[in-house]
Amino acid sequence: MSHDPPSSKATNAAPIVFVVDDDAAVRDALSSLFRSVGLRVELFGSAPEFLQRELPDVAACLVLDIRLPGVSGLEFQAQLAKAKIQIPIIFMTGHGDIQMSVRAMKAGAVDFLTKPFRDQDLLDAIAKAIQKHRVTRRRRAEMEELNGRYQSLTPREREVMALVVAGMLNKQIAAELGTSEITVKVHRGQVMRKMRAASLADLVRMGERLGVGPAAR
């Protein structure tokens, strides 16, 4: 199953609701509901069936029956997390209990709905889940772009960035690295340009997100 970072084009594509439930009648009913409000939907009868689907590069959510043949919904939630497949989950159950719902929510589920539930409650949960996935995908894309900029730095430029982020002045950095202040200024300029930092504060924020600092050197 693919879970590649979103492209800018894919970020704007229509989201998809995936449904995993072994009851065909439930799948059909949910499909009709989702399509009636303009949502794209794909249906699966089991967790393994869903795993065979290569996930498209769009915002999505997973509506998951907690009692599935073979692997349970909670076990499947754990498998997805272990595989680093970050898709928001809404659980459905006809036999839910407080312990199950607490476990599901602690593991990151967006909602836990006990059948029968109101259609609007499910639609509200889906809207919340899809928005959460959009935010997650955007942040992941931003972080990967930031990492790409950082990887473009030379080893010495990374050293200079770590010391700048730590608050050291050019002359202090020069003394630390055993080089001239002029050389440090050149490296610092290159760091600002390659990282596309508009200011020192901007570079410091980037360093914090990347975990760059004296301990990272």
Short mmCIF file of C-alpha atoms in Angstrom, two decimals:
data_model
loop_
_atom_site.label_atom_id
_atom_site.label_comp_id
_atom_site.label_asym_id
_atom_site.label_seq_id
_atom_site.Cartn_x
_atom_site.Cartn_y
_atom_site.Cartn_z
CA MET A 1 0.00 0.00 0.00
CA SER A 2 1.37 3.38 -1.01
CA HIS A 3 1.31 6.37 1.34
CA ASP A 4 3.53 8.81 -0.50
CA PRO A 5 3.61 12.54 0.32
CA PRO A 6 0.93 14.66 -1.30
CA SER A 7 1.65 16.69 -4.41
CA SER A 8 0.11 20.15 -4.68
CA LYS A 9 -2.22 18.89 -7.40
CA ALA A 10 -3.35 15.90 -5.36
CA THR A 11 -3.88 18.05 -2.26
CA ASN A 12 -6.81 19.72 -4.05
CA ALA A 13 -8.35 16.47 -5.38
CA ALA A 14 -11.72 15.30 -4.05
CA PRO A 15 -11.37 13.28 -0.83
CA ILE A 16 -12.41 9.63 -0.52
CA VAL A 17 -14.25 7.81 2.25
CA PHE A 18 -13.15 4.17 2.58
CA VAL A 19 -15.60 1.80 4.27
CA VAL A 20 -14.50 -1.55 5.74
CA ASP A 21 -17.44 -3.65 6.98
CA ASP A 22 -18.21 -7.33 6.45
CA ASP A 23 -21.97 -6.65 6.21
CA ALA A 24 -22.89 -5.96 2.56
CA ALA A 25 -26.16 -4.28 3.56
CA VAL A 26 -24.29 -1.84 5.78
CA ARG A 27 -21.76 -1.12 3.04
CA ASP A 28 -24.55 -0.41 0.54
CA ALA A 29 -26.41 1.84 2.96
CA LEU A 30 -23.29 3.86 3.76
CA SER A 31 -22.40 4.11 0.09
CA SER A 32 -25.84 5.56 -0.70
CA LEU A 33 -25.57 8.02 2.18
CA PHE A 34 -22.12 9.26 1.23
CA ARG A 35 -22.90 9.54 -2.48
CA SER A 36 -26.08 11.49 -1.67
CA VAL A 37 -23.96 14.29 -0.22
CA GLY A 38 -21.38 14.18 -3.01
CA LEU A 39 -18.66 12.14 -1.28
CA ARG A 40 -16.50 9.65 -3.16
CA VAL A 41 -16.65 6.24 -1.52
CA GLU A 42 -14.93 2.86 -1.85
CA LEU A 43 -16.20 -0.29 -0.12
CA PHE A 44 -14.31 -3.28 1.32
CA GLY A 45 -15.52 -6.40 3.08
CA SER A 46 -12.37 -7.00 5.15
CA ALA A 47 -9.13 -5.45 6.36
CA PRO A 48 -6.90 -7.53 4.01
CA GLU A 49 -9.06 -6.45 1.07
CA PHE A 50 -8.50 -2.81 1.99
CA LEU A 51 -4.75 -3.35 2.37
CA GLN A 52 -4.55 -4.57 -1.24
CA ARG A 53 -5.78 -1.17 -2.42
CA GLU A 54 -3.01 1.27 -3.31
CA LEU A 55 -4.11 4.42 -1.54
CA PRO A 56 -4.59 7.37 -3.90
CA ASP A 57 -2.75 10.60 -3.20
CA VAL A 58 -5.75 12.44 -1.74
CA ALA A 59 -7.22 13.36 1.63
CA ALA A 60 -9.28 10.46 2.95
CA CYS A 61 -10.75 8.77 5.99
CA LEU A 62 -11.58 5.21 6.96
CA VAL A 63 -14.99 4.17 8.32
CA LEU A 64 -14.25 0.90 10.07
CA ASP A 65 -16.44 -1.72 11.74
CA ILE A 66 -14.83 -2.65 15.05
CA ARG A 67 -15.83 -6.32 14.69
CA LEU A 68 -14.35 -7.74 11.49
CA PRO A 69 -13.64 -11.33 10.43
CA GLY A 70 -10.06 -12.29 11.18
CA VAL A 71 -8.38 -9.14 12.44
CA SER A 72 -10.50 -6.86 14.64
CA GLY A 73 -10.95 -3.16 13.92
CA LEU A 74 -8.74 -2.22 16.87
CA GLU A 75 -6.02 -4.63 15.75
CA PHE A 76 -6.24 -3.22 12.23
CA GLN A 77 -5.90 0.30 13.63
CA ALA A 78 -2.67 -0.80 15.31
CA GLN A 79 -1.41 -2.42 12.08
CA LEU A 80 -1.99 0.79 10.12
CA ALA A 81 -0.16 2.84 12.75
CA LYS A 82 2.78 0.41 12.72
CA ALA A 83 2.92 0.66 8.91
CA LYS A 84 2.91 4.48 9.25
CA ILE A 85 -0.28 4.72 7.19
CA GLN A 86 -1.77 7.90 8.56
CA ILE A 87 -5.45 7.83 7.69
CA PRO A 88 -8.05 9.08 10.21
CA ILE A 89 -10.38 6.33 11.44
CA ILE A 90 -14.05 6.48 12.44
CA PHE A 91 -15.18 3.32 14.23
CA MET A 92 -18.67 1.85 14.02
CA THR A 93 -19.95 -0.82 16.36
CA GLY A 94 -23.15 -2.50 17.39
CA HIS A 95 -21.53 -3.95 20.50
CA GLY A 96 -19.33 -1.12 21.67
CA ASP A 97 -18.33 -0.57 25.25
CA ILE A 98 -16.55 2.22 27.05
CA GLN A 99 -13.27 0.30 27.24
CA MET A 100 -13.26 -0.26 23.46
CA SER A 101 -14.05 3.37 22.67
CA VAL A 102 -11.38 4.67 25.06
CA ARG A 103 -8.78 2.35 23.51
CA ALA A 104 -9.76 3.42 19.99
CA MET A 105 -9.71 7.15 20.79
CA LYS A 106 -6.38 6.91 22.65
CA ALA A 107 -4.91 5.26 19.55
CA GLY A 108 -5.99 8.25 17.48
CA ALA A 109 -9.50 7.44 16.22
CA VAL A 110 -11.52 10.50 15.24
CA ASP A 111 -14.83 9.11 16.51
CA PHE A 112 -16.48 5.97 17.86
CA LEU A 113 -20.14 5.60 16.84
CA THR A 114 -22.50 3.01 18.27
CA LYS A 115 -25.14 1.62 15.90
CA PRO A 116 -27.76 2.79 15.28
CA PHE A 117 -26.37 6.31 14.89
CA ARG A 118 -27.75 9.37 13.16
CA ASP A 119 -26.58 9.87 9.58
CA GLN A 120 -25.61 13.44 10.43
CA ASP A 121 -23.36 12.29 13.30
CA LEU A 122 -21.43 10.10 10.87
CA LEU A 123 -21.25 12.84 8.22
CA ASP A 124 -19.98 15.31 10.83
CA ALA A 125 -17.32 12.82 11.94
CA ILE A 126 -16.25 12.30 8.32
CA ALA A 127 -15.94 16.05 7.70
CA LYS A 128 -13.77 16.32 10.82
CA ALA A 129 -11.63 13.32 9.80
CA ILE A 130 -11.04 14.57 6.25
CA GLN A 131 -10.04 18.01 7.51
CA LYS A 132 -7.65 16.37 9.97
CA HIS A 133 -6.08 14.35 7.13
CA ARG A 134 -5.71 17.46 4.97
CA VAL A 135 -3.80 19.18 7.77
CA THR A 136 -1.63 16.10 8.39
CA ARG A 137 -0.77 15.77 4.68
CA ARG A 138 0.05 19.47 4.35
CA ARG A 139 2.34 19.41 7.39
CA ARG A 140 4.07 16.26 6.13
CA ALA A 141 4.65 17.85 2.73
CA GLU A 142 6.01 21.02 4.35
CA MET A 143 8.34 18.99 6.56
CA GLU A 144 9.65 16.94 3.63
CA GLU A 145 10.31 20.13 1.67
CA LEU A 146 12.14 21.60 4.68
CA ASN A 147 14.21 18.41 5.01
CA GLY A 148 15.07 18.66 1.32
CA ARG A 149 16.41 22.18 1.81
CA TYR A 150 18.45 21.04 4.80
CA GLN A 151 19.91 18.12 2.83
CA SER A 152 21.13 20.63 0.21
CA LEU A 153 23.48 22.20 2.79
CA THR A 154 27.12 21.14 2.91
CA PRO A 155 28.40 19.56 6.15
CA ARG A 156 30.07 22.87 7.11
CA GLU A 157 26.91 24.84 6.35
CA ARG A 158 24.99 22.50 8.63
CA GLU A 159 27.54 23.14 11.39
CA VAL A 160 27.15 26.88 10.91
CA MET A 161 23.35 26.62 10.93
CA ALA A 162 23.38 24.65 14.18
CA LEU A 163 25.52 27.30 15.86
CA VAL A 164 23.47 30.19 14.44
CA VAL A 165 20.28 28.53 15.69
CA ALA A 166 21.96 28.13 19.09
CA GLY A 167 22.34 31.92 19.21
CA MET A 168 26.08 32.28 18.61
CA LEU A 169 27.54 35.36 16.91
CA ASN A 170 29.68 35.10 13.77
CA LYS A 171 32.94 35.66 15.67
CA GLN A 172 31.97 33.00 18.21
CA ILE A 173 31.15 30.56 15.42
CA ALA A 174 34.49 31.33 13.74
CA ALA A 175 36.32 30.57 16.99
CA GLU A 176 34.31 27.39 17.49
CA LEU A 177 35.02 26.11 13.98
CA GLY A 178 38.57 27.42 13.72
CA THR A 179 37.88 29.59 10.67
CA SER A 180 37.62 33.28 9.82
CA GLU A 181 34.62 35.47 10.52
CA ILE A 182 34.42 36.32 6.80
CA THR A 183 34.14 32.62 5.95
CA VAL A 184 31.40 32.20 8.53
CA LYS A 185 29.48 35.12 6.99
CA VAL A 186 29.71 33.45 3.57
CA HIS A 187 28.48 30.12 4.96
CA ARG A 188 25.72 31.85 6.90
CA GLY A 189 24.55 33.64 3.75
CA GLN A 190 24.48 30.33 1.89
CA VAL A 191 22.47 28.75 4.71
CA MET A 192 19.91 31.57 4.62
CA ARG A 193 19.61 31.31 0.84
CA LYS A 194 19.37 27.51 0.62
CA MET A 195 16.93 27.27 3.53
CA ARG A 196 14.94 30.17 2.07
CA ALA A 197 14.89 31.85 5.45
CA ALA A 198 13.53 35.41 5.40
CA SER A 199 15.14 36.30 8.74
CA LEU A 200 17.18 34.91 11.62
CA ALA A 201 13.94 34.18 13.51
CA ASP A 202 12.70 32.27 10.48
CA LEU A 203 15.88 30.16 10.41
CA VAL A 204 15.59 29.47 14.14
CA ARG A 205 12.02 28.22 13.67
CA MET A 206 13.22 25.95 10.85
CA GLY A 207 16.00 24.66 13.07
CA GLU A 208 13.52 23.85 15.83
CA ARG A 209 11.30 21.90 13.42
CA LEU A 210 14.30 19.98 12.08
CA GLY A 211 15.78 19.33 15.51
CA VAL A 212 18.93 21.22 14.47
CA GLY A 213 21.10 22.60 17.25
CA PRO A 214 24.26 21.98 19.25
CA ALA A 215 23.09 18.47 20.23
CA ALA A 216 22.54 17.57 16.57
CA ARG A 217 26.08 18.38 15.48
#
